[in-house]
């Protein structure tokens, strides 16, 4: 018949076997997660540990960099500049004050994400540091391309498929086709309405008033 001491050892043995191994038993830190995620993790379509572990780091390093550019509220365009915006969409988009006015108009139509995406792509193309390019590209994907994003822009399947392939090795030009598609969308759809909007007419009247005062 086992003694009390032997019974206690027999009782505690299985529990000890179920305990996780001591951290001191490991020779080094755990191996890093694989660089080959189970899917395109930056599209938020799965919950693999690689994506979940990396996303906060991307946000911390890139959030301030991908904030929308200043709205140029202090910019006071000349009457001639305001009038030039009606000459071509290209002139509007090359003007800081023009982009600010157009972005404010897009906000009223609940399509400001188109301008924000275009600006983020411009910023990405100006980046030379590959590590920063990698982070910004993934942030842009999460914010404007992912189907789970509330700021998703409208892209056709061909462009989306191209982006998914390029995201394997992001570059400063990963979103060039998508940026052109959104630029064309704003040109054909939003730009004509902007030119006939009360906001643009008010800017024209403000310019005429300014000119009359100077005369």
mmCIF file of C-alpha atoms in Angstrom:
data_model
loop_
_atom_site.group_PDB
_atom_site.id
_atom_site.type_symbol
_atom_site.label_atom_id
_atom_site.label_comp_id
_atom_site.label_asym_id
_atom_site.label_seq_id
_atom_site.Cartn_x
_atom_site.Cartn_y
_atom_site.Cartn_z
ATOM 1 C CA UNK A 1 0.000 0.000 0.000
ATOM 2 C CA UNK A 2 1.588 3.409 -1.075
ATOM 3 C CA UNK A 3 2.590 5.781 1.653
ATOM 4 C CA UNK A 4 1.074 9.269 1.893
ATOM 5 C CA UNK A 5 4.236 10.748 0.376
ATOM 6 C CA UNK A 6 4.110 8.366 -2.606
ATOM 7 C CA UNK A 7 0.393 9.059 -3.140
ATOM 8 C CA UNK A 8 1.085 12.762 -3.209
ATOM 9 C CA UNK A 9 3.780 12.290 -5.872
ATOM 10 C CA UNK A 10 1.440 10.144 -7.970
ATOM 11 C CA UNK A 11 -1.313 12.773 -7.682
ATOM 12 C CA UNK A 12 0.814 15.732 -8.654
ATOM 13 C CA UNK A 13 2.716 14.065 -11.503
ATOM 14 C CA UNK A 14 0.081 14.457 -14.272
ATOM 15 C CA UNK A 15 -0.582 18.061 -13.296
ATOM 16 C CA UNK A 16 3.081 18.836 -13.603
ATOM 17 C CA UNK A 17 3.122 17.203 -17.045
ATOM 18 C CA UNK A 18 0.310 19.519 -18.148
ATOM 19 C CA UNK A 19 2.182 22.659 -17.123
ATOM 20 C CA UNK A 20 3.717 24.705 -19.990
ATOM 21 C CA UNK A 21 7.510 24.435 -20.254
ATOM 22 C CA UNK A 22 9.464 27.001 -18.303
ATOM 23 C CA UNK A 23 10.732 29.987 -20.284
ATOM 24 C CA UNK A 24 14.157 29.341 -18.824
ATOM 25 C CA UNK A 25 14.270 26.043 -20.698
ATOM 26 C CA UNK A 26 14.461 27.841 -24.077
ATOM 27 C CA UNK A 27 17.875 28.672 -25.415
ATOM 28 C CA UNK A 28 16.652 31.839 -27.114
ATOM 29 C CA UNK A 29 13.603 33.899 -28.149
ATOM 30 C CA UNK A 30 10.846 32.259 -30.162
ATOM 31 C CA UNK A 31 11.335 32.162 -33.889
ATOM 32 C CA UNK A 32 9.863 35.145 -35.739
ATOM 33 C CA UNK A 33 6.680 34.613 -37.736
ATOM 34 C CA UNK A 34 7.033 33.575 -41.323
ATOM 35 C CA UNK A 35 7.314 36.319 -43.914
ATOM 36 C CA UNK A 36 4.892 34.350 -46.080
ATOM 37 C CA UNK A 37 1.459 35.073 -44.585
ATOM 38 C CA UNK A 38 -1.448 32.787 -45.253
ATOM 39 C CA UNK A 39 -2.986 35.394 -47.521
ATOM 40 C CA UNK A 40 -2.676 39.062 -48.427
ATOM 41 C CA UNK A 41 -2.787 40.081 -44.805
ATOM 42 C CA UNK A 42 -2.740 43.782 -45.501
ATOM 43 C CA UNK A 43 -6.177 43.468 -47.081
ATOM 44 C CA UNK A 44 -7.577 42.471 -43.671
ATOM 45 C CA UNK A 45 -9.150 39.368 -45.193
ATOM 46 C CA UNK A 46 -7.695 36.972 -42.653
ATOM 47 C CA UNK A 47 -6.498 37.021 -39.092
ATOM 48 C CA UNK A 48 -3.086 35.402 -39.290
ATOM 49 C CA UNK A 49 -0.663 36.320 -36.543
ATOM 50 C CA UNK A 50 1.778 37.969 -38.939
ATOM 51 C CA UNK A 51 -0.774 40.557 -39.993
ATOM 52 C CA UNK A 52 -2.103 41.216 -36.522
ATOM 53 C CA UNK A 53 1.377 41.656 -35.112
ATOM 54 C CA UNK A 54 2.588 43.990 -37.837
ATOM 55 C CA UNK A 55 -0.429 46.261 -38.307
ATOM 56 C CA UNK A 56 0.005 48.271 -35.079
ATOM 57 C CA UNK A 57 3.631 48.918 -36.039
ATOM 58 C CA UNK A 58 2.583 50.163 -39.468
ATOM 59 C CA UNK A 59 0.004 52.421 -37.899
ATOM 60 C CA UNK A 60 2.461 53.818 -35.379
ATOM 61 C CA UNK A 61 5.117 54.568 -37.972
ATOM 62 C CA UNK A 62 2.882 55.684 -40.816
ATOM 63 C CA UNK A 63 -0.182 57.311 -39.332
ATOM 64 C CA UNK A 64 1.309 60.791 -39.159
ATOM 65 C CA UNK A 65 2.880 60.415 -42.594
ATOM 66 C CA UNK A 66 -0.371 59.532 -44.310
ATOM 67 C CA UNK A 67 -2.497 62.206 -42.737
ATOM 68 C CA UNK A 68 -4.248 64.313 -45.398
ATOM 69 C CA UNK A 69 -2.181 67.218 -46.611
ATOM 70 C CA UNK A 70 -2.984 70.664 -45.192
ATOM 71 C CA UNK A 71 -6.260 72.030 -46.467
ATOM 72 C CA UNK A 72 -4.574 75.262 -47.491
ATOM 73 C CA UNK A 73 -7.111 77.322 -45.613
ATOM 74 C CA UNK A 74 -4.594 80.159 -45.504
ATOM 75 C CA UNK A 75 -4.207 80.088 -49.285
ATOM 76 C CA UNK A 76 -5.894 82.958 -51.050
ATOM 77 C CA UNK A 77 -5.980 82.223 -54.765
ATOM 78 C CA UNK A 78 -6.007 85.103 -57.165
ATOM 79 C CA UNK A 79 -9.101 85.667 -59.320
ATOM 80 C CA UNK A 80 -7.088 84.530 -62.323
ATOM 81 C CA UNK A 81 -6.134 81.295 -60.586
ATOM 82 C CA UNK A 82 -9.731 80.543 -59.610
ATOM 83 C CA UNK A 83 -10.840 81.143 -63.185
ATOM 84 C CA UNK A 84 -8.081 78.864 -64.492
ATOM 85 C CA UNK A 85 -9.556 75.925 -62.610
ATOM 86 C CA UNK A 86 -12.401 75.879 -65.104
ATOM 87 C CA UNK A 87 -9.945 75.568 -68.003
ATOM 88 C CA UNK A 88 -8.813 72.061 -67.120
ATOM 89 C CA UNK A 89 -8.924 69.547 -64.327
ATOM 90 C CA UNK A 90 -5.150 69.348 -64.482
ATOM 91 C CA UNK A 91 -4.825 73.035 -63.562
ATOM 92 C CA UNK A 92 -7.189 72.555 -60.644
ATOM 93 C CA UNK A 93 -5.202 69.591 -59.304
ATOM 94 C CA UNK A 94 -1.872 71.381 -59.679
ATOM 95 C CA UNK A 95 -3.094 74.272 -57.540
ATOM 96 C CA UNK A 96 -2.843 73.807 -53.742
ATOM 97 C CA UNK A 97 -5.799 76.137 -53.261
ATOM 98 C CA UNK A 98 -7.640 74.330 -56.039
ATOM 99 C CA UNK A 99 -7.103 70.935 -54.442
ATOM 100 C CA UNK A 100 -8.309 72.333 -51.126
ATOM 101 C CA UNK A 101 -11.488 73.747 -52.649
ATOM 102 C CA UNK A 102 -12.149 70.596 -54.648
ATOM 103 C CA UNK A 103 -11.562 68.400 -51.631
ATOM 104 C CA UNK A 104 -14.058 70.449 -49.599
ATOM 105 C CA UNK A 105 -16.578 69.936 -52.404
ATOM 106 C CA UNK A 106 -15.922 66.180 -52.488
ATOM 107 C CA UNK A 107 -16.574 66.079 -48.764
ATOM 108 C CA UNK A 108 -20.082 67.388 -49.359
ATOM 109 C CA UNK A 109 -20.612 64.534 -51.834
ATOM 110 C CA UNK A 110 -19.186 61.944 -49.441
ATOM 111 C CA UNK A 111 -16.366 61.073 -51.839
ATOM 112 C CA UNK A 112 -13.432 62.812 -50.175
ATOM 113 C CA UNK A 113 -11.611 59.476 -50.050
ATOM 114 C CA UNK A 114 -10.893 59.817 -53.770
ATOM 115 C CA UNK A 115 -8.792 62.927 -53.187
ATOM 116 C CA UNK A 116 -7.175 61.469 -50.077
ATOM 117 C CA UNK A 117 -6.183 58.347 -52.010
ATOM 118 C CA UNK A 118 -4.757 60.414 -54.864
ATOM 119 C CA UNK A 119 -2.736 62.544 -52.433
ATOM 120 C CA UNK A 120 -1.434 59.454 -50.606
ATOM 121 C CA UNK A 121 -0.281 57.994 -53.928
ATOM 122 C CA UNK A 122 1.527 61.234 -54.777
ATOM 123 C CA UNK A 123 3.273 61.105 -51.417
ATOM 124 C CA UNK A 124 4.216 57.467 -51.950
ATOM 125 C CA UNK A 125 5.756 58.180 -55.359
ATOM 126 C CA UNK A 126 7.968 60.853 -53.799
ATOM 127 C CA UNK A 127 9.383 58.425 -51.216
ATOM 128 C CA UNK A 128 12.846 56.953 -51.830
ATOM 129 C CA UNK A 129 13.309 54.887 -48.659
ATOM 130 C CA UNK A 130 12.215 51.346 -49.458
ATOM 131 C CA UNK A 131 11.310 50.539 -45.849
ATOM 132 C CA UNK A 132 9.022 53.580 -45.703
ATOM 133 C CA UNK A 133 7.598 52.708 -49.123
ATOM 134 C CA UNK A 134 6.743 49.243 -47.822
ATOM 135 C CA UNK A 135 4.907 50.652 -44.805
ATOM 136 C CA UNK A 136 3.089 53.401 -46.703
ATOM 137 C CA UNK A 137 1.968 51.016 -49.437
ATOM 138 C CA UNK A 138 0.367 48.732 -46.897
ATOM 139 C CA UNK A 139 -1.306 51.619 -45.137
ATOM 140 C CA UNK A 140 -2.722 52.855 -48.430
ATOM 141 C CA UNK A 141 -4.006 49.363 -49.169
ATOM 142 C CA UNK A 142 -5.675 49.072 -45.793
ATOM 143 C CA UNK A 143 -7.190 52.552 -45.941
ATOM 144 C CA UNK A 144 -8.359 52.802 -49.553
ATOM 145 C CA UNK A 145 -8.208 49.431 -51.351
ATOM 146 C CA UNK A 146 -9.327 46.884 -48.770
ATOM 147 C CA UNK A 147 -12.976 45.921 -49.176
ATOM 148 C CA UNK A 148 -13.314 46.194 -45.395
ATOM 149 C CA UNK A 149 -12.283 49.834 -45.266
ATOM 150 C CA UNK A 150 -14.979 52.506 -44.872
ATOM 151 C CA UNK A 151 -12.842 54.685 -47.159
ATOM 152 C CA UNK A 152 -12.556 52.123 -49.968
ATOM 153 C CA UNK A 153 -12.265 53.737 -53.397
ATOM 154 C CA UNK A 154 -13.971 52.381 -56.505
ATOM 155 C CA UNK A 155 -11.548 50.270 -58.570
ATOM 156 C CA UNK A 156 -12.270 47.683 -61.231
ATOM 157 C CA UNK A 157 -11.256 44.038 -60.825
ATOM 158 C CA UNK A 158 -8.321 44.286 -63.229
ATOM 159 C CA UNK A 159 -6.694 47.087 -61.260
ATOM 160 C CA UNK A 160 -7.355 45.353 -57.949
ATOM 161 C CA UNK A 161 -5.793 42.141 -59.185
ATOM 162 C CA UNK A 162 -2.734 44.075 -60.332
ATOM 163 C CA UNK A 163 -2.378 45.736 -56.935
ATOM 164 C CA UNK A 164 -2.654 42.394 -55.131
ATOM 165 C CA UNK A 165 0.237 41.029 -57.170
ATOM 166 C CA UNK A 166 2.366 44.129 -56.705
ATOM 167 C CA UNK A 167 1.791 44.109 -52.954
ATOM 168 C CA UNK A 168 4.016 41.036 -52.739
ATOM 169 C CA UNK A 169 6.917 43.459 -53.248
ATOM 170 C CA UNK A 170 5.549 47.006 -52.857
ATOM 171 C CA UNK A 171 7.167 49.879 -54.706
ATOM 172 C CA UNK A 172 6.583 53.608 -55.020
ATOM 173 C CA UNK A 173 4.508 52.878 -58.145
ATOM 174 C CA UNK A 174 2.332 50.047 -56.816
ATOM 175 C CA UNK A 175 -0.836 52.159 -57.102
ATOM 176 C CA UNK A 176 -0.126 54.042 -60.341
ATOM 177 C CA UNK A 177 -2.938 52.353 -62.294
ATOM 178 C CA UNK A 178 -5.372 52.822 -59.420
ATOM 179 C CA UNK A 179 -4.385 56.464 -58.995
ATOM 180 C CA UNK A 180 -4.998 57.113 -62.691
ATOM 181 C CA UNK A 181 -8.389 55.413 -62.489
ATOM 182 C CA UNK A 182 -9.453 57.548 -59.521
ATOM 183 C CA UNK A 183 -8.069 60.687 -61.190
ATOM 184 C CA UNK A 184 -10.161 59.904 -64.268
ATOM 185 C CA UNK A 185 -13.217 59.240 -62.109
ATOM 186 C CA UNK A 186 -12.887 62.623 -60.379
ATOM 187 C CA UNK A 187 -12.288 64.336 -63.720
ATOM 188 C CA UNK A 188 -15.339 62.874 -65.439
ATOM 189 C CA UNK A 189 -17.731 62.660 -62.518
ATOM 190 C CA UNK A 190 -16.994 65.203 -59.779
ATOM 191 C CA UNK A 191 -15.155 67.958 -61.611
ATOM 192 C CA UNK A 192 -18.103 69.110 -63.804
ATOM 193 C CA UNK A 193 -20.342 69.278 -60.736
ATOM 194 C CA UNK A 194 -17.702 71.239 -58.862
ATOM 195 C CA UNK A 195 -17.581 73.877 -61.607
ATOM 196 C CA UNK A 196 -21.347 74.350 -61.382
ATOM 197 C CA UNK A 197 -21.470 74.230 -57.592
ATOM 198 C CA UNK A 198 -22.365 77.190 -55.366
ATOM 199 C CA UNK A 199 -18.952 76.831 -53.707
ATOM 200 C CA UNK A 200 -17.058 77.475 -56.934
ATOM 201 C CA UNK A 201 -19.398 80.270 -57.977
ATOM 202 C CA UNK A 202 -18.805 81.900 -54.599
ATOM 203 C CA UNK A 203 -15.055 81.768 -55.202
ATOM 204 C CA UNK A 204 -15.535 83.416 -58.603
ATOM 205 C CA UNK A 205 -17.668 86.169 -57.071
ATOM 206 C CA UNK A 206 -15.124 86.643 -54.326
ATOM 207 C CA UNK A 207 -12.451 87.065 -56.964
ATOM 208 C CA UNK A 208 -14.558 89.578 -58.901
ATOM 209 C CA UNK A 209 -15.174 91.560 -55.710
ATOM 210 C CA UNK A 210 -11.463 91.526 -54.926
ATOM 211 C CA UNK A 211 -10.630 92.782 -58.404
ATOM 212 C CA UNK A 212 -13.163 95.612 -58.172
ATOM 213 C CA UNK A 213 -11.760 96.755 -54.840
ATOM 214 C CA UNK A 214 -8.239 96.780 -56.215
ATOM 215 C CA UNK A 215 -9.395 98.825 -59.232
#
